[in-house]
mmCIF file of C-alpha atoms and ligand atoms in Angstrom:
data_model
loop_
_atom_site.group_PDB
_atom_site.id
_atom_site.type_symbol
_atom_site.label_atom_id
_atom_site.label_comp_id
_atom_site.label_asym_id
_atom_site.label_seq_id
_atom_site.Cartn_x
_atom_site.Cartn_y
_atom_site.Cartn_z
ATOM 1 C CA UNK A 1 0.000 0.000 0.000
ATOM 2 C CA UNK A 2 1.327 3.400 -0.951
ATOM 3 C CA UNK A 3 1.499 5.834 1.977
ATOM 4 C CA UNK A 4 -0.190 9.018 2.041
ATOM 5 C CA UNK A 5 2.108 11.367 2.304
ATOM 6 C CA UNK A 6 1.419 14.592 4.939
ATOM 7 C CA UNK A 7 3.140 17.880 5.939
ATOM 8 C CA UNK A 8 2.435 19.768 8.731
ATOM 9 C CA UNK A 9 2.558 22.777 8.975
ATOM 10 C CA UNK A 10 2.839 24.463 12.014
ATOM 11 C CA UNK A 11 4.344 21.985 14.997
ATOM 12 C CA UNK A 12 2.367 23.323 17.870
ATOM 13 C CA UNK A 13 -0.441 21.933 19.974
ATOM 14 C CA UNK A 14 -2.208 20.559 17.864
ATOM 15 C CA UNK A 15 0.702 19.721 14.961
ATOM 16 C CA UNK A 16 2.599 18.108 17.065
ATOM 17 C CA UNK A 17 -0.779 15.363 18.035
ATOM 18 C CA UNK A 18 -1.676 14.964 14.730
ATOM 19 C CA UNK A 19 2.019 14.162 13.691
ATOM 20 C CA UNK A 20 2.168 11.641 16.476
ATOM 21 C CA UNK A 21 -0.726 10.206 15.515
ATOM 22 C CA UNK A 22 -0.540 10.264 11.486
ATOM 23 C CA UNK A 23 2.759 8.410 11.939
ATOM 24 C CA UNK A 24 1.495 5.422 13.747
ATOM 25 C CA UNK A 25 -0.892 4.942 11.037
ATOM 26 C CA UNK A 26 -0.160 1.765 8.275
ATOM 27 C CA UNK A 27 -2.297 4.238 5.712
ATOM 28 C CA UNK A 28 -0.412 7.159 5.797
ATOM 29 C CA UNK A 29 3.018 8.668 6.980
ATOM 30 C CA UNK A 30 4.722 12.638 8.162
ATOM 31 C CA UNK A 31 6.905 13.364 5.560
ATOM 32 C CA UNK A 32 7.838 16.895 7.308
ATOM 33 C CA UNK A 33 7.197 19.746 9.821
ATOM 34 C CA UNK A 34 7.316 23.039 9.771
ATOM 35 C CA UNK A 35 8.658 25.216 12.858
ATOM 36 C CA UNK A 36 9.493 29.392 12.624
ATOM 37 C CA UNK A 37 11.716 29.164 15.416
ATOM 38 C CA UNK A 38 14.476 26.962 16.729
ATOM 39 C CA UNK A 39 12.077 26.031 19.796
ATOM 40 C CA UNK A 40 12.536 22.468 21.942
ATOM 41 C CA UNK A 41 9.465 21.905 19.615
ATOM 42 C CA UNK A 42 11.875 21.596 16.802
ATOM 43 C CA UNK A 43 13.920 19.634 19.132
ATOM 44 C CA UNK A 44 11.096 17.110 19.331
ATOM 45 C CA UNK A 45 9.733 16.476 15.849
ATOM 46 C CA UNK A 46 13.902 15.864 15.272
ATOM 47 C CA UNK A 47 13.906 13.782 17.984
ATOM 48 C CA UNK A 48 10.622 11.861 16.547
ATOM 49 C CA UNK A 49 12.337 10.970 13.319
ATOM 50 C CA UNK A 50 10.413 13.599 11.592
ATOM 51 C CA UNK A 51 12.739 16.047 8.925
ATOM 52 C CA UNK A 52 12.307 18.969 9.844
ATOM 53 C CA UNK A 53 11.392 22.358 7.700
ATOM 54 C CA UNK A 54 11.652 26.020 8.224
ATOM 55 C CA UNK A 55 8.931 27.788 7.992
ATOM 56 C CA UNK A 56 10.487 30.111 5.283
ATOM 57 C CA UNK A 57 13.959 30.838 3.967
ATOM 58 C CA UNK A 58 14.088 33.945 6.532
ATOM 59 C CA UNK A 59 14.448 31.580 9.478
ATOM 60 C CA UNK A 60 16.933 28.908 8.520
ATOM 61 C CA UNK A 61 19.567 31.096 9.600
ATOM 62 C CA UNK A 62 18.159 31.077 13.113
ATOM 63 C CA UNK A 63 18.029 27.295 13.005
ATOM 64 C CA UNK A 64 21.589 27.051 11.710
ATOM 65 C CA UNK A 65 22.926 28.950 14.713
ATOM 66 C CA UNK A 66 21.399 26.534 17.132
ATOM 67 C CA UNK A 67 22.871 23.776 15.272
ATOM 68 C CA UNK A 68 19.140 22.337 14.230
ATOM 69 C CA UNK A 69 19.174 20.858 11.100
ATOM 70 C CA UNK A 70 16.756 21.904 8.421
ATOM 71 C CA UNK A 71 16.097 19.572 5.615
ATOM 72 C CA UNK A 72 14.937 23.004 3.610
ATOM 73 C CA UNK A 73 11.892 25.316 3.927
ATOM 74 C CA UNK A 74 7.783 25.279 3.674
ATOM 75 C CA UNK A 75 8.416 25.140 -0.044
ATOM 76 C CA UNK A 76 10.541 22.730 -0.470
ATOM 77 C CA UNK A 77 8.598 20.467 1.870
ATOM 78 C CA UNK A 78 5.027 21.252 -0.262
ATOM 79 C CA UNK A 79 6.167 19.016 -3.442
ATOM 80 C CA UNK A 80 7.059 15.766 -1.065
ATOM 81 C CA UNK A 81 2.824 15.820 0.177
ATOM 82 C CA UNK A 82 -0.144 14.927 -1.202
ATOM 83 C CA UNK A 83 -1.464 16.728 1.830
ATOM 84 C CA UNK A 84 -0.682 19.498 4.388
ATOM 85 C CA UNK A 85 -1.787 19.647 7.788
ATOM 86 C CA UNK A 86 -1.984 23.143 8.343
ATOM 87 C CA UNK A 87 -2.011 23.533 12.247
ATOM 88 C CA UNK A 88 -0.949 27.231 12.449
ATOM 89 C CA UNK A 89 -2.399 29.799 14.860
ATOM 90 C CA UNK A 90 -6.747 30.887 14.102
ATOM 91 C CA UNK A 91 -6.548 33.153 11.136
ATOM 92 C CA UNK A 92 -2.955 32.299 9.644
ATOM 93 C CA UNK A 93 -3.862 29.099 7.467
ATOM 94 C CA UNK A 94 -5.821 31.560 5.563
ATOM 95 C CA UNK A 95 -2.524 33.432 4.459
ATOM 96 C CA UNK A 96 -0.797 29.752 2.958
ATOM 97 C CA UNK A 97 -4.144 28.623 1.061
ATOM 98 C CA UNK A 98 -2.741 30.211 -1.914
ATOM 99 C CA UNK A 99 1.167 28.445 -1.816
ATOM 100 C CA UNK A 100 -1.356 25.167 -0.815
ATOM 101 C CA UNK A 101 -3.427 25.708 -4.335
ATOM 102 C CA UNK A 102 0.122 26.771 -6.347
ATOM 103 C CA UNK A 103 1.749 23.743 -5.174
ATOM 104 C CA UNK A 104 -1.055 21.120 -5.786
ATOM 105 C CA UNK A 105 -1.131 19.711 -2.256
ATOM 106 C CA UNK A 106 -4.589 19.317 -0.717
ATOM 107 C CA UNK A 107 -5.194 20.757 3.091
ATOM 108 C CA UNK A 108 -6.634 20.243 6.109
ATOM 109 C CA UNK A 109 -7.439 23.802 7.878
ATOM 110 C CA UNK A 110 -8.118 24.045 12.272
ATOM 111 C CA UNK A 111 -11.130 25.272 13.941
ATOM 112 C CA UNK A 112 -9.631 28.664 14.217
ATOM 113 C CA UNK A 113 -9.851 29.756 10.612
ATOM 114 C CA UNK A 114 -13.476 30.431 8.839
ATOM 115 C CA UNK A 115 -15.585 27.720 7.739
ATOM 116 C CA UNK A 116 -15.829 29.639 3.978
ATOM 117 C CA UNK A 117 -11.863 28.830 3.553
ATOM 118 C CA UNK A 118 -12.692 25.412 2.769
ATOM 119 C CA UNK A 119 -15.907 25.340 1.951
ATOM 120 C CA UNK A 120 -16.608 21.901 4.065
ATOM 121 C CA UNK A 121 -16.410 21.725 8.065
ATOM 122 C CA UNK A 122 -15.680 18.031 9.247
ATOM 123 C CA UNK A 123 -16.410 15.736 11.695
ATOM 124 C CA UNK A 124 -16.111 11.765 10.781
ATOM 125 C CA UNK A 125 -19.327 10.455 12.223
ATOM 126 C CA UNK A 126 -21.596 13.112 10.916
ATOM 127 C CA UNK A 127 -20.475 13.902 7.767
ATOM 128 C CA UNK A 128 -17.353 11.990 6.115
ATOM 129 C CA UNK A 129 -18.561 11.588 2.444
ATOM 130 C CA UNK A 130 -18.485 15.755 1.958
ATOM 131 C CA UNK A 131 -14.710 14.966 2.742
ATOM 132 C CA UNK A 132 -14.676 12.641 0.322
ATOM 133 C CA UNK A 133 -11.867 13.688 -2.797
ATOM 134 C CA UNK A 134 -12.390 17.346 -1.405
ATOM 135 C CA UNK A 135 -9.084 19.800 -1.673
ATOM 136 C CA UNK A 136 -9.721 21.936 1.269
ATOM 137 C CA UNK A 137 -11.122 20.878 4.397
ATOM 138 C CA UNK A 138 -11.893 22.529 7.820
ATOM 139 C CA UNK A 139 -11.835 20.079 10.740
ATOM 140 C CA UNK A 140 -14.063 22.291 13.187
ATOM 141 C CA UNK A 141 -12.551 23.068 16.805
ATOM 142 C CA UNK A 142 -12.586 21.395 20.000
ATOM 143 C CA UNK A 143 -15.791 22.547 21.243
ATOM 144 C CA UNK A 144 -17.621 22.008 17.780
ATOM 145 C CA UNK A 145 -16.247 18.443 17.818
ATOM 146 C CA UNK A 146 -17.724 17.851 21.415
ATOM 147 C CA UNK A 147 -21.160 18.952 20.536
ATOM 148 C CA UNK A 148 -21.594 17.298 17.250
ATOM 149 C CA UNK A 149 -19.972 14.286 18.798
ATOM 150 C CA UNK A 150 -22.873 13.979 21.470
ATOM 151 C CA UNK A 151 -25.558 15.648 19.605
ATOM 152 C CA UNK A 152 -25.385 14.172 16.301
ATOM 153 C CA UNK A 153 -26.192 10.309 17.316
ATOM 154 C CA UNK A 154 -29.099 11.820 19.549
ATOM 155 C CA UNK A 155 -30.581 13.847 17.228
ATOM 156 C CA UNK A 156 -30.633 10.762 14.559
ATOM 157 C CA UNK A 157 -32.276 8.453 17.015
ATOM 158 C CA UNK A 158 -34.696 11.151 19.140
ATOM 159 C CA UNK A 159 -34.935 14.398 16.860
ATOM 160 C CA UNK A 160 -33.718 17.544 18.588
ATOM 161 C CA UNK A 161 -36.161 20.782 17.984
ATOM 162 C CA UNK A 162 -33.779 22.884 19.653
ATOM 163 C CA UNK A 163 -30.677 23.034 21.845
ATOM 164 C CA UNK A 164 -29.397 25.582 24.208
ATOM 165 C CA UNK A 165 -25.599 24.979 25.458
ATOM 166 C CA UNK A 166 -23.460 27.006 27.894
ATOM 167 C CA UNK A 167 -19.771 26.529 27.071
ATOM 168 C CA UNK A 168 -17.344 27.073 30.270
ATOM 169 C CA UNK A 169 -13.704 27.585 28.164
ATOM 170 C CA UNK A 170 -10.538 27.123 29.442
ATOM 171 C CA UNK A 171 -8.937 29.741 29.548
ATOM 172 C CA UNK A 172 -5.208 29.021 27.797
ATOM 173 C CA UNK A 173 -3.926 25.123 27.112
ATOM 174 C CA UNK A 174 -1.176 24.111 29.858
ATOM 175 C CA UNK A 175 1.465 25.197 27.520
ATOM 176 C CA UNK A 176 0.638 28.517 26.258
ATOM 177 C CA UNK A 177 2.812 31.838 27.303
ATOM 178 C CA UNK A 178 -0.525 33.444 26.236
ATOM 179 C CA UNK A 179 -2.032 32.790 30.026
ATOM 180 C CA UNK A 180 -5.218 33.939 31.572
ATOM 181 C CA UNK A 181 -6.211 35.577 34.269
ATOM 182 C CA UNK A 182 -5.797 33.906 37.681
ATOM 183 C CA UNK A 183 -8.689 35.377 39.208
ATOM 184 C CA UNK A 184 -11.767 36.001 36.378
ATOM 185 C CA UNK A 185 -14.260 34.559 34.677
ATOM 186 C CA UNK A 186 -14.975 36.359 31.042
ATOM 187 C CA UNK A 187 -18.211 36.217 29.342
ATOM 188 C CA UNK A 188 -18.152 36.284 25.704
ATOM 189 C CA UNK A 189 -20.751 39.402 25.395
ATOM 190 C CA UNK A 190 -21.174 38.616 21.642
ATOM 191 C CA UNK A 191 -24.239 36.410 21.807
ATOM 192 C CA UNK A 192 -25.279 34.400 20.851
ATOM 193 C CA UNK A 193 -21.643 32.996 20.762
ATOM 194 C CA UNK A 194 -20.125 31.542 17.320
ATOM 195 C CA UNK A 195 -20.055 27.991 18.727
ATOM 196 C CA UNK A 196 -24.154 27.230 17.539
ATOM 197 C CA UNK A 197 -23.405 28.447 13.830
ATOM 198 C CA UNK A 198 -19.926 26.201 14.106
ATOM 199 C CA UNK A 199 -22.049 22.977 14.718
ATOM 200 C CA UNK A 200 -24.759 23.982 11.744
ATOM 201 C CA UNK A 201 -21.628 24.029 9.252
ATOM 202 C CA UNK A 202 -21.791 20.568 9.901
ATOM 203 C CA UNK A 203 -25.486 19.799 11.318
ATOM 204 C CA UNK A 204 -27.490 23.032 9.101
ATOM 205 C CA UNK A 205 -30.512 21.842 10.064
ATOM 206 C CA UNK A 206 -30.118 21.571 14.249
ATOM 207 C CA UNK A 207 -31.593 24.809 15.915
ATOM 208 C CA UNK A 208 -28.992 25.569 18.357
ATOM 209 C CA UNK A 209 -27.968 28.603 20.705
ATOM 210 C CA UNK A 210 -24.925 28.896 22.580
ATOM 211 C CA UNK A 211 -23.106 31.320 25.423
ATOM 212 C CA UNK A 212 -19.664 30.526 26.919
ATOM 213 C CA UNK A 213 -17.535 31.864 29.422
ATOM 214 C CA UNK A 214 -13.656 31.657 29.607
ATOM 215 C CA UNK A 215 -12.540 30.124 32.992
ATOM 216 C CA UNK A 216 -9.010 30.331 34.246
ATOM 217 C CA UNK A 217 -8.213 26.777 33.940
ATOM 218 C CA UNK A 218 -6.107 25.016 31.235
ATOM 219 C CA UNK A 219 -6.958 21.500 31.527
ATOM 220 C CA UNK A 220 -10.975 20.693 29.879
ATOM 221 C CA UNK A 221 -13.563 22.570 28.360
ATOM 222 C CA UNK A 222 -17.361 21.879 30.108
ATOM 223 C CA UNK A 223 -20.366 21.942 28.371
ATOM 224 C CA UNK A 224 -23.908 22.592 30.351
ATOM 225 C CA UNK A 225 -26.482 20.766 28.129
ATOM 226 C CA UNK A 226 -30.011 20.847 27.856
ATOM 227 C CA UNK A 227 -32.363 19.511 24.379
ATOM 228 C CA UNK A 228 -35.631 19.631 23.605
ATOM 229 C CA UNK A 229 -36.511 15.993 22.124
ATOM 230 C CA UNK A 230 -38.969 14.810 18.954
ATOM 231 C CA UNK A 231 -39.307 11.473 20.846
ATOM 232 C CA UNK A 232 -39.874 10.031 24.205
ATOM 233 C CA UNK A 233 -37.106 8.959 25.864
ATOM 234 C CA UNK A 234 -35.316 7.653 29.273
ATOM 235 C CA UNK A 235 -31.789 8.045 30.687
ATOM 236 C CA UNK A 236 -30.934 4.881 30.068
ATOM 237 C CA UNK A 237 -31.911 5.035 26.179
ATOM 238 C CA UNK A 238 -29.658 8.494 25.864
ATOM 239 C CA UNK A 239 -27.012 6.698 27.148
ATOM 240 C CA UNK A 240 -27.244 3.697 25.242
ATOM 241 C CA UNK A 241 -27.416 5.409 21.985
ATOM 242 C CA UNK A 242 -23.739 7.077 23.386
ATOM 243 C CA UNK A 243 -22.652 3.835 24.172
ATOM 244 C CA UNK A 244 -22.871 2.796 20.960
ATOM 245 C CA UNK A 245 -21.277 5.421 18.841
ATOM 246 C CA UNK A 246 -17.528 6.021 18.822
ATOM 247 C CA UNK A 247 -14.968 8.487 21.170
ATOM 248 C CA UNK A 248 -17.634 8.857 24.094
ATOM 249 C CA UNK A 249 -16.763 7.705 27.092
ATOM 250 C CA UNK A 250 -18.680 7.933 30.252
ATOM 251 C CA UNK A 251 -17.305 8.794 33.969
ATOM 252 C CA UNK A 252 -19.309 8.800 37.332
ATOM 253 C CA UNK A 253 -19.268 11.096 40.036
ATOM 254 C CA UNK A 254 -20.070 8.189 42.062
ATOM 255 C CA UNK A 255 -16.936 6.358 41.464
ATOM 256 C CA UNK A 256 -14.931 9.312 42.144
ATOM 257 C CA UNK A 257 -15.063 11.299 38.717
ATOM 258 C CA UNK A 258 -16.636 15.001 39.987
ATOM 259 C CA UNK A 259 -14.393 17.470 37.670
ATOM 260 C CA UNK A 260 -12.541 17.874 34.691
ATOM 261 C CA UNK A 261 -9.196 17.467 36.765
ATOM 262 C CA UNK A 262 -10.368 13.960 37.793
ATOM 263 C CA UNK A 263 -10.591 13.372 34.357
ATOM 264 C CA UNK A 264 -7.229 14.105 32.995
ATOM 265 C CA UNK A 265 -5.853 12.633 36.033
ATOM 266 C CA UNK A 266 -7.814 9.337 34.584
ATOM 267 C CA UNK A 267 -6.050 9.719 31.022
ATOM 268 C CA UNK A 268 -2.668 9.792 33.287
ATOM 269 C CA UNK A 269 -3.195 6.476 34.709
ATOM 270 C CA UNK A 270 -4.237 4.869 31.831
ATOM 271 C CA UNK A 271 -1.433 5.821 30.282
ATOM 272 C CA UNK A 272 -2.561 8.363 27.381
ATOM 273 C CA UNK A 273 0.227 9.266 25.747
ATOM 274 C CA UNK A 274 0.666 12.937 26.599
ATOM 275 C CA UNK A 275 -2.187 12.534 29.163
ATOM 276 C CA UNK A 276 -4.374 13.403 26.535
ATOM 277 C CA UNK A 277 -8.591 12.324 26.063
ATOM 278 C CA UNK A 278 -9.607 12.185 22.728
ATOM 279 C CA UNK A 279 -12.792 10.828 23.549
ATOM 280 C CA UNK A 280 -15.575 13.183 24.732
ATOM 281 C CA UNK A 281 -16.412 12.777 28.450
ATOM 282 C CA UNK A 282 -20.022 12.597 29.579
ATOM 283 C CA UNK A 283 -20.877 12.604 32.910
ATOM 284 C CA UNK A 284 -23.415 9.297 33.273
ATOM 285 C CA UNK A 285 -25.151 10.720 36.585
ATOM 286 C CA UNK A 286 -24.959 13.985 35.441
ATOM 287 C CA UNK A 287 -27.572 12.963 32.097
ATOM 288 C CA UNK A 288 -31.325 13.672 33.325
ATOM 289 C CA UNK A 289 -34.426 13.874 31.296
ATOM 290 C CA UNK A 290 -37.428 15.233 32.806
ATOM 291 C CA UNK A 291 -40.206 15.214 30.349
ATOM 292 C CA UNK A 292 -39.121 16.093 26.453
ATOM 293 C CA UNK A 293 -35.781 17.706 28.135
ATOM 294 C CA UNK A 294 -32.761 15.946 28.212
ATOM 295 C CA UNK A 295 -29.606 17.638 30.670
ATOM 296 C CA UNK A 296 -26.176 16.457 30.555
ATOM 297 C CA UNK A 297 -22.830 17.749 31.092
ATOM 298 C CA UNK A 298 -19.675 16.784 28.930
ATOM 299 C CA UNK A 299 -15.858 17.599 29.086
ATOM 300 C CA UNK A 300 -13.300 17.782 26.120
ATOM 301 C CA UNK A 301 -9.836 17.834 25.583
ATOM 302 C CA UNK A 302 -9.072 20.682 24.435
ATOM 303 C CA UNK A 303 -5.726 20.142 22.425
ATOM 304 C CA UNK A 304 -6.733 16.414 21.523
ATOM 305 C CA UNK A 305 -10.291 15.583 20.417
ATOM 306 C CA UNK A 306 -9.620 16.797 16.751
ATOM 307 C CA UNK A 307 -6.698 14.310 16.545
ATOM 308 C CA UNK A 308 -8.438 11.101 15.306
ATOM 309 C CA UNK A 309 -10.698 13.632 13.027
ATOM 310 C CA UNK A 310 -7.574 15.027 11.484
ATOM 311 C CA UNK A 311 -6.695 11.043 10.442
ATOM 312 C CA UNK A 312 -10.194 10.192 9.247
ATOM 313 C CA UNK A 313 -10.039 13.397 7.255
ATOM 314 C CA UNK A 314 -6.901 12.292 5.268
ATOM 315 C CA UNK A 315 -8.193 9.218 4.762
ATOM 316 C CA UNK A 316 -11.560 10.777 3.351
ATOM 317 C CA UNK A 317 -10.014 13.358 1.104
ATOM 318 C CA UNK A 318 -7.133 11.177 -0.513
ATOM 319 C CA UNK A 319 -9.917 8.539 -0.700
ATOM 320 C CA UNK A 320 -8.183 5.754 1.235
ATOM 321 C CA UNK A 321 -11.659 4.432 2.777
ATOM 322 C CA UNK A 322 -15.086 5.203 1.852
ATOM 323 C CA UNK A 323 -16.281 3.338 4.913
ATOM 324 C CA UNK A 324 -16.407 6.173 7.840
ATOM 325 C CA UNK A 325 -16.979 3.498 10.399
ATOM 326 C CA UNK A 326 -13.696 1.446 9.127
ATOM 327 C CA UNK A 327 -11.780 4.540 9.017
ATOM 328 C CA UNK A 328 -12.750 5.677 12.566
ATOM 329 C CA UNK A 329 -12.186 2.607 13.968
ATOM 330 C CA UNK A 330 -8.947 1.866 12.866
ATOM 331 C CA UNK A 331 -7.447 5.346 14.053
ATOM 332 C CA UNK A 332 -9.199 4.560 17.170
ATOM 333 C CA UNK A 333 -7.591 1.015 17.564
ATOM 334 C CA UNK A 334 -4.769 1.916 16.362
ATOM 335 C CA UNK A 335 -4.837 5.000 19.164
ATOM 336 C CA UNK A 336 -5.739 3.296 21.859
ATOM 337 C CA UNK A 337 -9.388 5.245 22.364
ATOM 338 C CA UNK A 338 -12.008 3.753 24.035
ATOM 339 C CA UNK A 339 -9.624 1.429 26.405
HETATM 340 P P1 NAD B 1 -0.179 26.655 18.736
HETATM 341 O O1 NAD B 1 0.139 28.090 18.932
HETATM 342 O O2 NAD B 1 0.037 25.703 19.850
HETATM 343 O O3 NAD B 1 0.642 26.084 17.488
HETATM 344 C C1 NAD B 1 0.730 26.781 16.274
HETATM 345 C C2 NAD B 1 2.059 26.460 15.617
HETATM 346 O O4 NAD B 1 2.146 27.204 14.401
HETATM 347 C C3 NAD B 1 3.282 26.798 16.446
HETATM 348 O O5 NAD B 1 4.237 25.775 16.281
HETATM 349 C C4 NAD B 1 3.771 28.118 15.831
HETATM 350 O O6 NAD B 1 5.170 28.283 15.969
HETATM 351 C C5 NAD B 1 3.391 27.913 14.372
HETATM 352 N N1 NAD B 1 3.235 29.165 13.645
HETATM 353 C C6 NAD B 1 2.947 30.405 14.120
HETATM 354 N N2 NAD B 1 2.880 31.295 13.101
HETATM 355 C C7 NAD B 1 3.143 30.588 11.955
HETATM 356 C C8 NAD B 1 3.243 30.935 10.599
HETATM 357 N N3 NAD B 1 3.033 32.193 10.180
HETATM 358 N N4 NAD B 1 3.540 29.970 9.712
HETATM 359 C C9 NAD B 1 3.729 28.673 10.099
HETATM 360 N N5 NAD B 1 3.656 28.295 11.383
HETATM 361 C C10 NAD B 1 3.368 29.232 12.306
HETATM 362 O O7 NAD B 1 -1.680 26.618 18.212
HETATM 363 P P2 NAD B 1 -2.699 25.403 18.332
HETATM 364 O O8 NAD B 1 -3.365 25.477 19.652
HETATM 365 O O9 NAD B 1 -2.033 24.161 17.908
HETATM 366 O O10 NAD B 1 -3.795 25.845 17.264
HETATM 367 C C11 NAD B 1 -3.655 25.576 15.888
HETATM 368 C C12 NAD B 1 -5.020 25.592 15.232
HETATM 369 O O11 NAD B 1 -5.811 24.559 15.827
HETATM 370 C C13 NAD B 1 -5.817 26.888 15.417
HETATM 371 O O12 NAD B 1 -6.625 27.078 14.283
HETATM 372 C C14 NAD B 1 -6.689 26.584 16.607
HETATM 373 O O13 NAD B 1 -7.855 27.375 16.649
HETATM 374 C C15 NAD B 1 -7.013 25.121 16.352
HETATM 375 N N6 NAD B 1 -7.383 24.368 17.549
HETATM 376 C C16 NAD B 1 -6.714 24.530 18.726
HETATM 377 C C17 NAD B 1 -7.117 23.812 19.835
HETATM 378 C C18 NAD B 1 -6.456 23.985 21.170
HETATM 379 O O14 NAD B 1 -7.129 23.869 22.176
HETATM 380 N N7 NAD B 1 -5.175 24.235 21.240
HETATM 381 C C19 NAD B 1 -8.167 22.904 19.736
HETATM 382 C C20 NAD B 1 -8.799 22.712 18.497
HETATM 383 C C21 NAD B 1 -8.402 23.465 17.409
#
């Protein structure tokens, strides 16, 4: 089997997962990463096995002088893919779109740049044939991901008239120089927020509202839940139909689970690499319906539930695997989610 062959660009957060993850796949390899500074990021990817690229011919000097090696810059790396990862900052994929079209090379675009850039918003369960051959893809954010991960399968199975969720944000990922506050929590006073149009790029028809606040945590995002349902249904049928659909995975408050650092202190001891959860986390006591209204709560990952989305998204736009359940399941296996 010929490997597809994937650049990223931009070896942050989020580069640096899907890198980890692309090369443990059989179906496709990293054939380079980009860096604009000499950072112990650069360090790493060498360190991985993974040639390394400056960002442009501006910086190689800078990696010369620390003695990292460059195998060349962005544009040398662009004829070796089929496919760039673009995992730069919100806003700056926009500015390589046009070297991505010169060059041939399809791309995959973040969360943080406009859903019009590509044209299609992803998420594997709900919508993997749009993917399918495309050029230019957007694989929506973190919180996007959450709610179309949990909404989608009830939607299909109940109906949802209409939605209302209340995002709590983290407020910077454990990493980031950016920071946040130590002592405030910010409203986001443009409402309703972005989040509810983010999910209809994906799910046009759902009728959903959204407000979030930024917390000063790093670790999770929490979502506050509630749906109005087409059809009758318990707590035990909400959670079956999660049960059965892939990268959910439930916690209880009863067995010691109450908060989001209980959580990641979970994906420690099992052993996640990078103590990250791709899955999204629902709380199982915390689901109630009373009458047509379902409540639940949920947690993401912030810098790793678009990870396995990334991989079925190569494998849906080179046209590796028209099955979206084979596809997601072998990046899960091969991943490790749902153990
Ligand atoms: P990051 O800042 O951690 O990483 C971005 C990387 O791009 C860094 O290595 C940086 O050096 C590099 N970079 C900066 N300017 C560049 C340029 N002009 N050209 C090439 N590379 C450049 O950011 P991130 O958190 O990984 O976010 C990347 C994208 O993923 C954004 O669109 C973001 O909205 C989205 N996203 C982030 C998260 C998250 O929680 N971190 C979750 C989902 C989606």
């Amino acid at each position: 089997m010929t490997k597809v062959r994937v650049g990223i660009n931009g070896y942050g957060t989020i580069g640096k997962r899907a890198a980890f993850a692309i090369q443990r796949m059989d179906d496709m390899e990293v054939v380079g990463v980009t860096k604009t500074t000499p950072s112990y990021e650069a360090r790493l990817a060498l360190k991985e096995g993974l040639p390394l690229y400056a960002v442009s011919a501006e910086k190689v000097a800078a990696f010369e002088k620390e003695d990292i090696p460059v195998a060349g810059t962005l544009q040398d790396l662009l004829p070796k893919c089929d496919l760039i990862v673009d995992a730069t900052p919100g806003g700056v994929g926009e500015q390589y779109k046009p070297m991505y079209e010169k060059a041939g090379v399809k791309a995959i675009f973040q969360g943080g740049e406009d859903h019009g850039l590509a044209g299609i918003s992803f998420n594997a369960l709900a919508n993997y044939p749009e993917a399918w051959g495309a050029n230019f893809v957007r694989v929506v954010s973190c919180n996007t991901t959450g709610l179309v991960r949990t909404l989608f399968p009830i939607d299909r199975v109940f109906g949802i008239d209409k939605v209302f969720a209340a995002l709590v944000r983290r407020g910077a990922d454990p990493g980031d120089k950016k920071g946040f506050a130590l002592n405030a929590i910010e409203p986001s006073l443009k409402l309703p927020t972005h989040h509810g149009p983010d999910v209809q790029t994906i799910m046009p028809w759902l009728n959903i509202r959204t407000m979030a606040v930024v917390t000063p945590t790093t670790m999770m995002h929490v979502h506050c839940i509630t749906c109005e349902l087409r059809k009758k249904a318990t707590e035990s049928d909400i959670l079956s139909v999660w049960d059965n659909v892939p990268r959910i995975r439930f916690v209880s408050g009863k067995h010691g689970i109450k908060s989001s650092a209980q959580i990641m202190e979970l994906a420690r001891d099992l052993g996640r690499p990078r103590g990250d959860f791709m899955e999204i986390i629902v709380w199982q006591d915390g689901v109630k319906m009373e009458g047509n209204t379902l409540y639940y709560y949920q947690a993401i990952h912030q810098e790793s539930d678009i990870v396995p989305e990334i991989v079925d998204c190569i494998r849906a736009m080179m046209k590796v695997e028209n099955d979206p359940m084979r596809s997601i399941r072998k990046t899960d296996k091969v991943m490790g989610i749902g153990k």
